[in-house]
Short mmCIF file of C-alpha atoms in Angstrom, two decimals:
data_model
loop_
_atom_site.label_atom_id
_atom_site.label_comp_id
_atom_site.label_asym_id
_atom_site.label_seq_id
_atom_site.Cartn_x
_atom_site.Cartn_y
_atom_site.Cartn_z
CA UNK A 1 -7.47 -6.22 2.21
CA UNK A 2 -6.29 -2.50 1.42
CA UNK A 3 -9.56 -2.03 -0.15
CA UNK A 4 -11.41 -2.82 2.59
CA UNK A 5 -9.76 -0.64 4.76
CA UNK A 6 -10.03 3.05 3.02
CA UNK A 7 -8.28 5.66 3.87
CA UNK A 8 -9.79 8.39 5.52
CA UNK A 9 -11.71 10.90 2.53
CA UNK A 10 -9.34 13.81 1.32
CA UNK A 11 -10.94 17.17 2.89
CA UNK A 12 -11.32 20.33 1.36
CA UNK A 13 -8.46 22.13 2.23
CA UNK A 14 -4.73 21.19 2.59
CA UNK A 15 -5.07 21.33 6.76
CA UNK A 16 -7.50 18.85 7.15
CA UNK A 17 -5.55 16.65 4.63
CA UNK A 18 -3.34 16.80 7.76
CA UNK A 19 -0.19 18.38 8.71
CA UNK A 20 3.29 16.80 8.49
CA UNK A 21 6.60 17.09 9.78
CA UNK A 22 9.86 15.56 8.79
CA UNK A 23 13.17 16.45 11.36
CA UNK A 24 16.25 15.10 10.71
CA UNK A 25 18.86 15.97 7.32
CA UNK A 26 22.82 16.55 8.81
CA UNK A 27 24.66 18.76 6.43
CA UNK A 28 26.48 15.73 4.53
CA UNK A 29 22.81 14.04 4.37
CA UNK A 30 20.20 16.24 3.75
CA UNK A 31 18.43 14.30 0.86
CA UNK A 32 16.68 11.92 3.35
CA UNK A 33 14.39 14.42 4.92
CA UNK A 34 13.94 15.64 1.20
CA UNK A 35 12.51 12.19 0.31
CA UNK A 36 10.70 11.75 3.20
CA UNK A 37 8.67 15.19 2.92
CA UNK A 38 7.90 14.38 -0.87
CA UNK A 39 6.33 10.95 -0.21
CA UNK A 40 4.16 12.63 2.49
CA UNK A 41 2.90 14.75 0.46
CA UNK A 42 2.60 12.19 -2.71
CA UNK A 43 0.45 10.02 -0.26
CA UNK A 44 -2.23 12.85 0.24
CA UNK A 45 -1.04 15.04 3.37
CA UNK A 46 -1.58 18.45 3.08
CA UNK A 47 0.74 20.68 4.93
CA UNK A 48 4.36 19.74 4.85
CA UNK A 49 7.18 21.22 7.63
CA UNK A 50 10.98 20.19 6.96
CA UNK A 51 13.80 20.86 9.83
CA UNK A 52 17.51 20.09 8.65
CA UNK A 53 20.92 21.71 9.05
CA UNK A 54 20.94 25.39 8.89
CA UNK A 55 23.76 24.97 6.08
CA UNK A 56 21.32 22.75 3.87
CA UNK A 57 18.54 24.71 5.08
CA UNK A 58 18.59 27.39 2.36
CA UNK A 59 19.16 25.34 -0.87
CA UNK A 60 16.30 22.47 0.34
CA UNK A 61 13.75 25.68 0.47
CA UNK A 62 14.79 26.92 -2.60
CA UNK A 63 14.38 23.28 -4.55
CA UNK A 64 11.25 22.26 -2.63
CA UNK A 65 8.95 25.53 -2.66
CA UNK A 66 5.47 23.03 -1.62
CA UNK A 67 7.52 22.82 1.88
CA UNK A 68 8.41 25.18 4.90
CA UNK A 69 11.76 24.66 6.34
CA UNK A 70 13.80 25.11 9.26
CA UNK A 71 17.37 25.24 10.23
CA UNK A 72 18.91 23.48 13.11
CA UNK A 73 21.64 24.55 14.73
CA UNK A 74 24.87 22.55 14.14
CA UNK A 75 27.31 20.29 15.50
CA UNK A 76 31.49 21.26 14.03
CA UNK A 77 30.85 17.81 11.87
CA UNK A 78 27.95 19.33 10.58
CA UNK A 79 25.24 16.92 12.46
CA UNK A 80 22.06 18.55 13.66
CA UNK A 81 22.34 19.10 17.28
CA UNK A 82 20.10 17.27 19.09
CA UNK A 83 18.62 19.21 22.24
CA UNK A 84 18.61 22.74 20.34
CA UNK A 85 16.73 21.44 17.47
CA UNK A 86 14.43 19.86 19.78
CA UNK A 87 13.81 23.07 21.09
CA UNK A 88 13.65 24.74 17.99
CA UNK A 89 10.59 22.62 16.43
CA UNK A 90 8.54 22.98 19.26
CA UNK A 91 5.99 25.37 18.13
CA UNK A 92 6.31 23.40 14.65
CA UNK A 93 5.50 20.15 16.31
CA UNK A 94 2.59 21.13 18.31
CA UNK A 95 0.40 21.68 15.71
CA UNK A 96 1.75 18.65 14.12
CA UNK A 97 -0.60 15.61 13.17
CA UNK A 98 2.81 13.53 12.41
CA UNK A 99 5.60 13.43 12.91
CA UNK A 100 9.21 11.99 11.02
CA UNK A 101 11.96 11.78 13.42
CA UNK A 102 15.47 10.61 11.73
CA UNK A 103 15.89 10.44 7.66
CA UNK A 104 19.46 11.88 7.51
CA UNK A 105 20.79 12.06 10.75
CA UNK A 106 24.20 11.42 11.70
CA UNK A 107 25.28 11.25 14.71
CA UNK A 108 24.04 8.56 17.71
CA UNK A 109 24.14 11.14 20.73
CA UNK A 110 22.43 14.03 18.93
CA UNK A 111 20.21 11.86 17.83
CA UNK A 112 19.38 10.63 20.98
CA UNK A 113 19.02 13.97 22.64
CA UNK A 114 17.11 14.70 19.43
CA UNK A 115 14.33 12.14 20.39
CA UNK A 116 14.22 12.30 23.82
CA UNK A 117 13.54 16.63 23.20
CA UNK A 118 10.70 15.46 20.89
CA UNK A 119 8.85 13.35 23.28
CA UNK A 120 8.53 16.09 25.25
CA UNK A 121 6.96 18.33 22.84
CA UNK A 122 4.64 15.96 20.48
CA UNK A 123 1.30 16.03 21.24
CA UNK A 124 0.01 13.43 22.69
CA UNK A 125 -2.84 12.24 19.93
CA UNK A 126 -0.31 13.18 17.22
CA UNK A 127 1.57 10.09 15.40
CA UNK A 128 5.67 9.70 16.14
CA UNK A 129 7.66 7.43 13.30
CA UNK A 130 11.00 7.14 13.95
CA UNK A 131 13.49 5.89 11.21
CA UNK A 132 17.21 5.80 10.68
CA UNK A 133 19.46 6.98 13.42
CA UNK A 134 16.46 7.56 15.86
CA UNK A 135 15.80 4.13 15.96
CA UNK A 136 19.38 3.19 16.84
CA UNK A 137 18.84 4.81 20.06
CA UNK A 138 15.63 3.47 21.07
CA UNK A 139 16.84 1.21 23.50
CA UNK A 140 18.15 3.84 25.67
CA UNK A 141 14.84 5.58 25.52
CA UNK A 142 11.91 2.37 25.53
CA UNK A 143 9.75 3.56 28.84
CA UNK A 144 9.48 6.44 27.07
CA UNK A 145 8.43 5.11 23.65
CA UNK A 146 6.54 2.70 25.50
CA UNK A 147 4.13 5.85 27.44
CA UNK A 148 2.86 6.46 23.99
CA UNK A 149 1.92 3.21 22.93
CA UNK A 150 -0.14 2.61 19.33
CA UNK A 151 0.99 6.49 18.77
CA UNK A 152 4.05 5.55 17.29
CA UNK A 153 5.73 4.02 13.89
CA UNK A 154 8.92 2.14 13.55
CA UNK A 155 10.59 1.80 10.03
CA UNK A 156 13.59 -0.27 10.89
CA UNK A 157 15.55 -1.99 8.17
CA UNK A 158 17.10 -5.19 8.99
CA UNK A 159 20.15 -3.66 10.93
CA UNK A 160 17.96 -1.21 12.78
CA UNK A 161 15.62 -3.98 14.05
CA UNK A 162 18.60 -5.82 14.85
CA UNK A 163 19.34 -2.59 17.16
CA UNK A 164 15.83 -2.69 18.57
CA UNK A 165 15.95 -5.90 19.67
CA UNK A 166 19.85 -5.73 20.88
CA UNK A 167 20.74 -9.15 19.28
CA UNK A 168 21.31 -10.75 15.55
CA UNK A 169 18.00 -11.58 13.86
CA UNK A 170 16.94 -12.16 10.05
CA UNK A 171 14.23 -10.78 10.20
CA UNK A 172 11.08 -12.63 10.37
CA UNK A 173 7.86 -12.10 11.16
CA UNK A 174 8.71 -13.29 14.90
CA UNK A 175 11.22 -10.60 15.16
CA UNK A 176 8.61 -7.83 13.87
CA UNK A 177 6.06 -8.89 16.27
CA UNK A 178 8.80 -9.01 19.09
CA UNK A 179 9.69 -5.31 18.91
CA UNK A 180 6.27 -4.08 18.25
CA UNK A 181 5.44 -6.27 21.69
CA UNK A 182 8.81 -4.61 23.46
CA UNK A 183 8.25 -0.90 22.19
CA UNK A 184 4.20 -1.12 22.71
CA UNK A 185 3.96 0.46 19.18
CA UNK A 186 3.71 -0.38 15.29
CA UNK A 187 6.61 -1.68 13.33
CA UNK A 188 7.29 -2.13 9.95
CA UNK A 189 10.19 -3.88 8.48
CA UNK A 190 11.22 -5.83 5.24
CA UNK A 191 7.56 -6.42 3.78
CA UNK A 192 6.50 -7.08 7.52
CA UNK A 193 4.21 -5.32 10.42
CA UNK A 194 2.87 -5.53 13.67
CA UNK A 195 1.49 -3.65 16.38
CA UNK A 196 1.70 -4.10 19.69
CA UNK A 197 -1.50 -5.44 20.82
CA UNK A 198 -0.89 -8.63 18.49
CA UNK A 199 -1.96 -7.96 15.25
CA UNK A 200 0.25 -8.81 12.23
CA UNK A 201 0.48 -8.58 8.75
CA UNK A 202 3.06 -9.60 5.74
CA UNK A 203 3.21 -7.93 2.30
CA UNK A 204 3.93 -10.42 -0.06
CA UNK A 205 5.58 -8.02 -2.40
CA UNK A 206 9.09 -6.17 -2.33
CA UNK A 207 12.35 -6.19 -4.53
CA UNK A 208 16.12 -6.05 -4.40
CA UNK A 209 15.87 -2.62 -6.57
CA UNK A 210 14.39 -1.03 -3.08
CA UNK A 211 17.27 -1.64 -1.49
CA UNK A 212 18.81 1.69 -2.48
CA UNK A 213 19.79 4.60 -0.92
CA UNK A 214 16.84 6.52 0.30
CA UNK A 215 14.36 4.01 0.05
CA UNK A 216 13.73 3.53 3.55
CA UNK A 217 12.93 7.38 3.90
CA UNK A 218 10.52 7.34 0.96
CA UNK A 219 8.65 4.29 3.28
CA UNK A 220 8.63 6.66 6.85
CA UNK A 221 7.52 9.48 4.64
CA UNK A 222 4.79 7.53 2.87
CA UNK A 223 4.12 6.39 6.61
CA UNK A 224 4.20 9.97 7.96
CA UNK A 225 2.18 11.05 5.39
CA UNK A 226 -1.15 8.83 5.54
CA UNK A 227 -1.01 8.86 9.26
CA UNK A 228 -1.16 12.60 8.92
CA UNK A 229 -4.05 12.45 6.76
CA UNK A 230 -5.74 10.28 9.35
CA UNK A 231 -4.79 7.11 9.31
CA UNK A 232 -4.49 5.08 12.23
CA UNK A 233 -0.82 4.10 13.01
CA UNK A 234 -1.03 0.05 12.31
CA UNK A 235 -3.40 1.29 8.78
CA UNK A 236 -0.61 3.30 7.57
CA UNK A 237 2.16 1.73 8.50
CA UNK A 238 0.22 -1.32 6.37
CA UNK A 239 -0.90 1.08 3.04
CA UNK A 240 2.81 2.27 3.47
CA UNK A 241 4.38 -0.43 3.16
CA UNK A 242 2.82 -2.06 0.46
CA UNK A 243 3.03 1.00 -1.72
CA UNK A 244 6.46 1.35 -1.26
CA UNK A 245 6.87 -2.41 -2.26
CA UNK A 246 4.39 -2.20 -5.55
CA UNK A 247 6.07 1.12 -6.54
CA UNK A 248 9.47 -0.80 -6.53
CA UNK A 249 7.77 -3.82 -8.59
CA UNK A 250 6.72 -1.29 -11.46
CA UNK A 251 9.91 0.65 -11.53
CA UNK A 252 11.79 -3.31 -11.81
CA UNK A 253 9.09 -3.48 -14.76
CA UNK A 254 9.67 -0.47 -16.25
CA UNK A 255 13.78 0.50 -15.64
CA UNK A 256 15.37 -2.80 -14.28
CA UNK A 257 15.87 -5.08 -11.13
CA UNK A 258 18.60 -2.78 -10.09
CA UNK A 259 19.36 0.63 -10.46
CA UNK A 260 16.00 2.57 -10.22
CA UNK A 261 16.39 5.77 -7.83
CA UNK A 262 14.44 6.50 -4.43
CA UNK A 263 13.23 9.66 -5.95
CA UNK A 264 11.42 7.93 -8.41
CA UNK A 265 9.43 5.16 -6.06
CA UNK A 266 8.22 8.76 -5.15
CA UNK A 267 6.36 9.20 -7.93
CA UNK A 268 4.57 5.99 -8.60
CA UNK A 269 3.10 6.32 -5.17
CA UNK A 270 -0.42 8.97 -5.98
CA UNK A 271 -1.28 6.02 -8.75
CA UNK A 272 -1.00 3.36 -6.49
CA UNK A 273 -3.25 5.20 -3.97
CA UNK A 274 -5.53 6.05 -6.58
CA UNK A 275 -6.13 2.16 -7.71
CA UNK A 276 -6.37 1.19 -4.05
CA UNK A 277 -9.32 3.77 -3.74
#
């Protein structure tokens, strides 16, 4: 099916490969936006913008030179405060094609402010995905999720779509479709997506090795990172997903069932694109 449904042509220069950003990373967590900025670009986006704690700020530029990154002012615990770095990735997010909202956050009310700040600033034909803590608050925040319709991503994992949905589920492919319906938007969750206008789809891959820490950012950055370069919101939440499943499957091959690292689903992902194409 993947084949059928190419991914837009690599241009000829890194901005019309598309530009990315990834906003999240407290001081204690500041691998996730890592992850997430290194699948985008793995996955063919061109222009990569990181925001994170201005503590972790410094030694995340230094280790990831591809990247440009931003410090957010800080909470006393070390969280990224929510309204101020709103504020402070304005200029970064206009001229944003996508953006990652959440790998690494840490606290619920920041994070809230956080995404309520961005959905002022994101333009409107840019792509939102939301992961982690900035799903937790979505509830609090659905008409306005809901104004932007197919423009937005959800990555929940099986907690976080229990969030979404405000009650116990397994999930199933119901429960997918239900919060795509209720947040007017794509979803993507445990091998499983939908979009809100009824369309659904179920990867019939996945492992227990991906359920390690930092998975779920490498799938919002692989997410990020197609939409960026052009893919419609339901197309990459769908390529994302399965390569974040088949990279898992090869590192079970090649390592184990257990104990492969997030950082290295990374790296099986340009491969995997390049078979698809």
């Amino acid at each position: 099916m993947l084949r059928g449904w190419p991914l837009p042509g690599p241009g000829a220069s890194k901005k019309s490969r598309g530009q990315a950003v990834v906003i999240g990373g407290a001081a204690r967590t500041p691998g996730g936006v890592v992850l997430g900025g290194l699948a985008a670009l793995r996955v063919g986006a061109g222009h990569l913008q990181l925001a994170l704690a201005d503590s972790a700020a410094p030694a995340v530029a230094a280790t990831f030179p591809e990247a440009g990154v931003l410090g957010l002012e800080e909470t006393a615990g070390g969280g990224v405060r929510g309204r101020a770095a709103a504020e402070a990735c304005s200029k970064m997010v206009a001229g944003a094609d996508a953006v990652l909202v959440g790998p690494g956050l840490d606290d619920p009310e920041e994070a809230q402010a956080l995404v309520e700040g961005i959905l002022d600033v994101v333009p409107d034909d840019a792509v939102l995905v939301l992961d982690a803590f900035a799903l937790g608050v979505l509830a609090a925040v659905e008409d306005r999720v809901r104004e932007r319709g197919d423009r937005v991503v959800l990555t929940p994992n099986a907690d976080e779509l229990a969030r979404l949905l405000e009650r116990d589920c397994e999930p199933v492919l119901d429960d997918v479709v239900e919060a795509a319906e209720r947040y007017s938007c794509c979803v993507t969750a445990q091998g499983l997506v939908a979009e809100g206008q009824g369309r659904s789809w179920r990867v019939p891959l996945g492992h227990p090795g991906l359920a390690t820490a930092g998975s779920g950012d490498v799938l919002a950055g692989s997410v990020v990172g197609l939409v960026a370069r052009g893919a419609t919101p339901a197309q990459g939440a769908c390529w994302g997903t399965y390569l974040h499943a088949m990279a898992g499957e090869r590192l079970a091959s090649a390592v184990g069932e257990v104990g492969f690292l997030a950082r290295e689903l990374v790296d099986q992902l340009p491969a995997i694109v390049s078979e698809l194409g």
